Coordinates of N, CA and C in Angstrom, one line a residue:
M1 N 0.9 -1.2 0.0 CA 0.0 0.0 0.0 C 0.9 1.2 -0.1
D2 N 0.6 2.3 -0.9 CA 1.4 3.3 -1.0 C 1.0 4.4 0.0
S3 N 1.9 5.2 0.5 CA 1.6 6.3 1.4 C 0.6 7.3 0.8
N4 N 0.7 7.4 -0.5 CA -0.3 8.4 -1.2 C -1.8 7.9 -1.0
D5 N -2.0 6.6 -0.9 CA -3.3 6.1 -0.9 C -4.1 6.2 0.4
I6 N -3.4 6.7 1.5 CA -3.8 6.6 2.8 C -4.7 7.9 3.0
S7 N -6.1 7.7 3.3 CA -7.0 8.7 3.5 C -7.9 8.3 4.6
F8 N -8.7 9.2 5.0 CA -9.6 8.7 6.1 C -10.5 7.6 6.0
E9 N -10.9 7.5 4.6 CA -11.9 6.4 4.2 C -11.1 5.0 4.2
N10 N -9.8 5.0 3.8 CA -9.1 3.7 3.7 C -8.1 3.6 4.9
L11 N -8.3 4.2 6.1 CA -7.4 4.2 7.1 C -7.4 2.7 7.7
P12 N -8.6 2.1 7.9 CA -8.6 0.7 8.4 C -7.8 -0.2 7.5
R13 N -7.8 -0.1 6.3 CA -7.1 -0.9 5.4 C -5.7 -0.7 5.5
A14 N -5.1 0.5 5.7 CA -3.8 0.9 5.8 C -3.2 0.3 7.2
V15 N -4.1 0.4 8.3 CA -3.6 -0.1 9.6 C -3.5 -1.7 9.4
A16 N -4.4 -2.3 8.8 CA -4.4 -3.7 8.7 C -3.1 -4.1 8.0
H17 N -2.7 -3.4 6.9 CA -1.5 -3.6 6.1 C -0.2 -3.5 7.0
L18 N -0.3 -2.4 7.9 CA 0.9 -2.3 8.7 C 0.9 -3.3 9.8
V19 N -0.1 -3.7 10.3 CA -0.2 -4.8 11.3 C 0.4 -6.1 10.7
S20 N 0.1 -6.4 9.4 CA 0.6 -7.6 8.8 C 2.1 -7.6 8.6
E21 N 2.6 -6.4 8.2 CA 4.1 -6.1 7.9 C 4.7 -6.3 9.2
I22 N 4.2 -5.8 10.4 CA 4.9 -5.7 11.7 C 4.9 -7.2 12.1
A23 N 3.8 -7.9 11.9 CA 3.9 -9.3 12.3 C 4.8 -10.2 11.5
E24 N 5.0 -10.0 10.2 CA 6.0 -10.7 9.4 C 7.4 -10.3 10.0
I25 N 7.8 -9.0 10.2 CA 9.0 -8.7 10.9 C 9.2 -9.3 12.2
K26 N 8.3 -9.3 13.1 CA 8.3 -10.0 14.4 C 8.6 -11.4 14.2
F27 N 8.1 -12.2 13.2 CA 8.2 -13.6 13.0 C 9.8 -13.8 12.7
L28 N 10.2 -12.9 11.7 CA 11.7 -13.1 11.2 C 12.7 -12.9 12.4
V29 N 12.3 -11.8 13.3 CA 13.1 -11.6 14.4 C 13.2 -12.6 15.3
E30 N 12.0 -13.2 15.7 CA 11.9 -14.3 16.7 C 12.6 -15.5 16.3
R31 N 12.7 -15.8 14.9 CA 13.3 -17.0 14.4 C 14.8 -17.0 14.6
K32 N 15.4 -15.7 14.6 CA 16.7 -15.4 14.6 C 17.6 -16.1 13.6
E33 N 17.1 -16.5 12.5 CA 17.8 -17.3 11.5 C 18.6 -16.2 10.7
P34 N 19.9 -16.6 10.6 CA 20.7 -15.7 9.7 C 20.2 -15.7 8.3
P35 N 20.4 -14.5 7.5 CA 20.0 -14.6 6.2 C 20.8 -15.7 5.3
I36 N 20.1 -16.1 4.4 CA 20.7 -17.2 3.6 C 21.5 -16.5 2.5
I37 N 22.9 -16.9 2.6 CA 23.9 -16.2 1.7 C 24.3 -17.3 0.7
P38 N 24.1 -17.2 -0.5 CA 24.6 -18.4 -1.4 C 26.1 -18.5 -1.3
V39 N 26.6 -19.8 -1.3 CA 28.0 -20.2 -1.1 C 28.5 -19.7 -2.6
K40 N 29.7 -19.2 -2.5 CA 30.3 -18.8 -3.8 C 31.2 -20.1 -4.2
R41 N 31.1 -20.4 -5.4 CA 32.0 -21.5 -5.9 C 33.2 -21.0 -6.4
I42 N 34.3 -21.3 -5.9 CA 35.5 -20.9 -6.3 C 36.3 -21.9 -7.2
P43 N 36.7 -21.5 -8.4 CA 37.3 -22.3 -9.3 C 38.6 -22.8 -8.9
I44 N 39.0 -24.1 -9.1 CA 40.3 -24.6 -8.8 C 41.1 -24.9 -10.0
D45 N 42.5 -24.9 -9.9 CA 43.3 -25.3 -11.1 C 43.5 -26.9 -11.2
I46 N 44.2 -27.2 -12.1 CA 44.4 -28.6 -12.5 C 45.2 -29.4 -11.4
A47 N 46.1 -28.7 -10.7 CA 46.9 -29.3 -9.6 C 45.9 -29.7 -8.4
E48 N 45.1 -28.8 -8.1 CA 44.1 -29.2 -7.1 C 43.1 -30.2 -7.5
A49 N 42.7 -30.2 -8.7 CA 41.8 -31.2 -9.4 C 42.4 -32.6 -9.2
C50 N 43.8 -32.5 -9.5 CA 44.4 -33.9 -9.5 C 44.5 -34.5 -8.1
Q51 N 44.7 -33.6 -7.2 CA 44.7 -34.0 -5.6 C 43.3 -34.5 -5.3
I52 N 42.2 -33.8 -5.7 CA 40.9 -34.4 -5.4 C 40.4 -35.6 -5.9
I53 N 40.9 -35.8 -7.3 CA 40.4 -37.1 -7.9 C 41.6 -38.1 -7.8
G54 N 42.6 -37.8 -7.4 CA 43.7 -38.7 -7.2 C 44.3 -39.2 -8.5
K55 N 44.4 -38.4 -9.5 CA 44.9 -38.9 -10.8 C 46.1 -37.9 -11.1
A56 N 47.0 -38.3 -12.0 CA 48.1 -37.5 -12.5 C 47.6 -36.4 -13.4
K57 N 48.4 -35.3 -13.6 CA 48.1 -34.4 -14.7 C 47.8 -34.9 -15.9
P58 N 48.8 -35.7 -16.6 CA 48.4 -36.2 -17.9 C 47.1 -37.0 -18.1
T59 N 46.8 -37.8 -17.0 CA 45.5 -38.4 -17.1 C 44.4 -37.5 -17.1
V60 N 44.5 -36.3 -16.2 CA 43.4 -35.3 -16.2 C 43.2 -34.7 -17.5
Y61 N 44.3 -34.3 -18.2 CA 44.3 -33.7 -19.5 C 43.6 -34.7 -20.6
T62 N 44.0 -36.0 -20.5 CA 43.4 -36.9 -21.3 C 41.8 -36.9 -21.1
L63 N 41.5 -37.0 -19.8 CA 40.0 -37.0 -19.5 C 39.3 -35.7 -20.0
V64 N 40.0 -34.5 -20.0 CA 39.5 -33.3 -20.5 C 39.3 -33.4 -22.0
R65 N 40.4 -33.9 -22.6 CA 40.4 -33.9 -24.1 C 39.3 -34.9 -24.6
K66 N 38.9 -36.0 -24.0 CA 37.9 -36.8 -24.2 C 36.6 -36.4 -23.8
R67 N 36.4 -35.3 -23.0 CA 35.3 -34.7 -22.5 C 34.7 -35.7 -21.5
L68 N 35.4 -36.3 -20.7 CA 34.9 -37.3 -19.7 C 34.8 -36.6 -18.4
I69 N 35.3 -35.4 -18.1 CA 35.3 -34.8 -16.9 C 34.9 -33.5 -17.0
P70 N 34.1 -32.9 -16.0 CA 33.6 -31.6 -16.1 C 34.6 -30.6 -15.9
C71 N 34.8 -29.6 -16.8 CA 35.8 -28.6 -16.6 C 35.5 -27.4 -17.4
Y72 N 36.3 -26.3 -17.2 CA 36.0 -25.0 -18.0 C 37.3 -24.5 -18.4
K73 N 37.4 -23.7 -19.5 CA 38.6 -23.3 -20.1 C 38.5 -21.9 -20.4
N74 N 39.4 -21.1 -19.9 CA 39.5 -19.7 -20.3 C 40.9 -19.5 -20.8
G75 N 41.0 -19.2 -22.0 CA 42.3 -19.1 -22.8 C 42.9 -20.3 -22.7
K76 N 44.1 -20.5 -22.1 CA 45.0 -21.7 -22.1 C 44.7 -22.5 -20.7
K77 N 44.0 -21.8 -19.9 CA 44.1 -22.4 -18.5 C 42.7 -23.2 -18.2
L78 N 42.8 -24.4 -17.5 CA 41.7 -25.2 -17.2 C 41.2 -24.9 -15.8
Y79 N 40.0 -24.8 -15.6 CA 39.4 -24.6 -14.4 C 38.5 -25.8 -14.0
F80 N 38.3 -26.1 -12.7 CA 37.3 -27.0 -12.2 C 36.8 -26.5 -10.9
F81 N 35.5 -27.2 -10.7 CA 34.9 -26.9 -9.4 C 34.7 -28.1 -8.6
E82 N 35.2 -28.1 -7.3 CA 35.3 -29.3 -6.5 C 33.9 -30.1 -6.4
D83 N 32.9 -29.3 -6.3 CA 31.5 -30.1 -6.1 C 31.2 -30.8 -7.4
E84 N 31.6 -30.4 -8.6 CA 31.3 -31.1 -9.8 C 32.3 -32.2 -9.9
L85 N 33.5 -32.1 -9.5 CA 34.4 -33.2 -9.5 C 34.0 -34.3 -8.6
L86 N 33.5 -34.0 -7.4 CA 33.0 -35.0 -6.5 C 31.7 -35.7 -7.1
D87 N 30.8 -35.0 -7.8 CA 29.7 -35.5 -8.4 C 30.2 -36.5 -9.5
W88 N 31.1 -36.1 -10.2 CA 31.7 -36.9 -11.3 C 32.2 -38.3 -10.8
I89 N 32.9 -38.2 -9.7 CA 33.4 -39.4 -9.0 C 32.3 -40.3 -8.6
S90 N 31.3 -39.7 -7.9 CA 30.3 -40.6 -7.3 C 29.3 -41.2 -8.6
K91 N 29.2 -40.6 -9.7 CA 28.6 -41.2 -10.8 C 29.2 -42.4 -11.4
G92 N 30.5 -42.6 -11.1 CA 31.3 -43.7 -11.6 C 31.2 -44.9 -10.7
K93 N 30.4 -45.1 -9.7 CA 30.2 -46.0 -8.8 C 30.0 -47.4 -9.5
K94 N 30.8 -48.4 -9.0 CA 30.6 -49.8 -9.6 C 29.7 -50.5 -8.7
K95 N 28.8 -51.3 -9.3 CA 27.8 -51.9 -8.6 C 28.4 -53.2 -8.0
T96 N 28.0 -53.4 -6.7 CA 28.4 -54.7 -6.1 C 27.7 -55.9 -6.7
L97 N 28.2 -57.0 -6.3 CA 27.5 -58.2 -6.9 C 26.2 -58.4 -6.4
Q98 N 25.9 -58.0 -5.2 CA 24.5 -58.2 -4.7 C 23.6 -57.2 -5.5
E99 N 24.0 -56.0 -5.7 CA 23.2 -55.1 -6.4 C 22.9 -55.6 -8.0
I100 N 24.0 -56.2 -8.5 CA 23.9 -56.7 -9.8 C 22.9 -58.0 -9.8
Q101 N 23.0 -58.8 -8.7 CA 22.1 -59.9 -8.7 C 20.6 -59.6 -8.5
S102 N 20.4 -58.5 -7.5 CA 19.0 -58.2 -7.3 C 18.4 -57.4 -8.5
E103 N 19.2 -56.7 -9.3 CA 18.8 -56.1 -10.6 C 18.3 -57.2 -11.7
A104 N 19.1 -58.2 -11.7 CA 18.9 -59.4 -12.5 C 17.7 -60.0 -12.2
E105 N 17.5 -60.3 -10.8 CA 16.3 -61.0 -10.5 C 15.0 -60.1 -10.7
A106 N 15.1 -58.8 -10.6 CA 14.0 -57.9 -10.9 C 13.6 -57.9 -12.4
N107 N 14.6 -57.8 -13.1 CA 14.5 -58.1 -14.6 C 13.8 -59.2 -15.0
F108 N 14.4 -60.4 -14.5 CA 13.8 -61.6 -14.7 C 12.3 -61.8 -14.4
R109 N 11.9 -61.2 -13.2 CA 10.5 -61.3 -12.8 C 9.7 -60.4 -13.8
K110 N 10.2 -59.2 -14.1 CA 9.5 -58.3 -15.0 C 9.2 -59.1 -16.4
N111 N 10.4 -59.7 -16.9 CA 10.4 -60.2 -18.3 C 9.4 -61.4 -18.1
S112 N 9.3 -62.3 -17.2 CA 8.6 -63.4 -17.1 C 7.1 -63.1 -17.0
R113 N 6.8 -62.0 -16.2 CA 5.3 -61.4 -16.2 C 4.9 -60.9 -17.5
E114 N 5.8 -60.2 -18.4 CA 5.5 -59.7 -19.7 C 5.2 -60.9 -20.5
A115 N 6.0 -62.0 -20.4 CA 5.9 -63.2 -21.2 C 4.5 -63.9 -21.0
N116 N 4.1 -63.9 -19.7 CA 2.9 -64.5 -19.4 C 1.7 -63.8 -19.9
V117 N 1.8 -62.4 -19.9 CA 0.7 -61.6 -20.3 C 0.6 -61.7 -21.8
D118 N 1.8 -61.8 -22.6 CA 1.7 -61.9 -24.0 C 1.1 -63.4 -24.3
S119 N 1.5 -64.4 -23.6 CA 1.0 -65.7 -23.9 C -0.5 -65.8 -23.5
N120 N -0.9 -65.1 -22.5 CA -2.4 -65.1 -22.2 C -3.2 -64.3 -23.3
Q121 N -2.6 -63.3 -23.8 CA -3.3 -62.5 -24.9 C -3.4 -63.4 -26.2
N122 N -2.3 -64.0 -26.6 CA -2.3 -65.1 -27.7 C -3.4 -66.1 -27.6
L123 N -3.6 -66.6 -26.4 CA -4.5 -67.7 -26.2 C -5.9 -67.2 -26.3
Q124 N -6.2 -65.9 -25.9 CA -7.5 -65.3 -26.1 C -7.9 -65.1 -27.5
R125 N -7.0 -64.9 -28.4 CA -7.3 -64.7 -29.8 C -7.7 -65.9 -30.4

């Protein structure tokens, strides 16, 4: 509500607006939560990237050339972000034998159900 809109006729509406604004401010103060400040992502160079992923520089250059690793290039210099490297590492997880076996069993059950449905449909024709 603008201060220009305040007149005797709309005074109750202006007071209601102020009361709601004060209630909101009071709620924020009582929570005492610090303001949310976005975390700045600071780029790292290839030496730090090598330490994070545990690979030698030539290996990292090969991964960059094959576009297998997330990176940024400005001029001749390569840059990386730590969170992206950690995500890249986590995506390369190899499945355990137990995970592979459970997936195989689930696929077998799914395929056997589909085969049963198909054979039932063929019998009905």
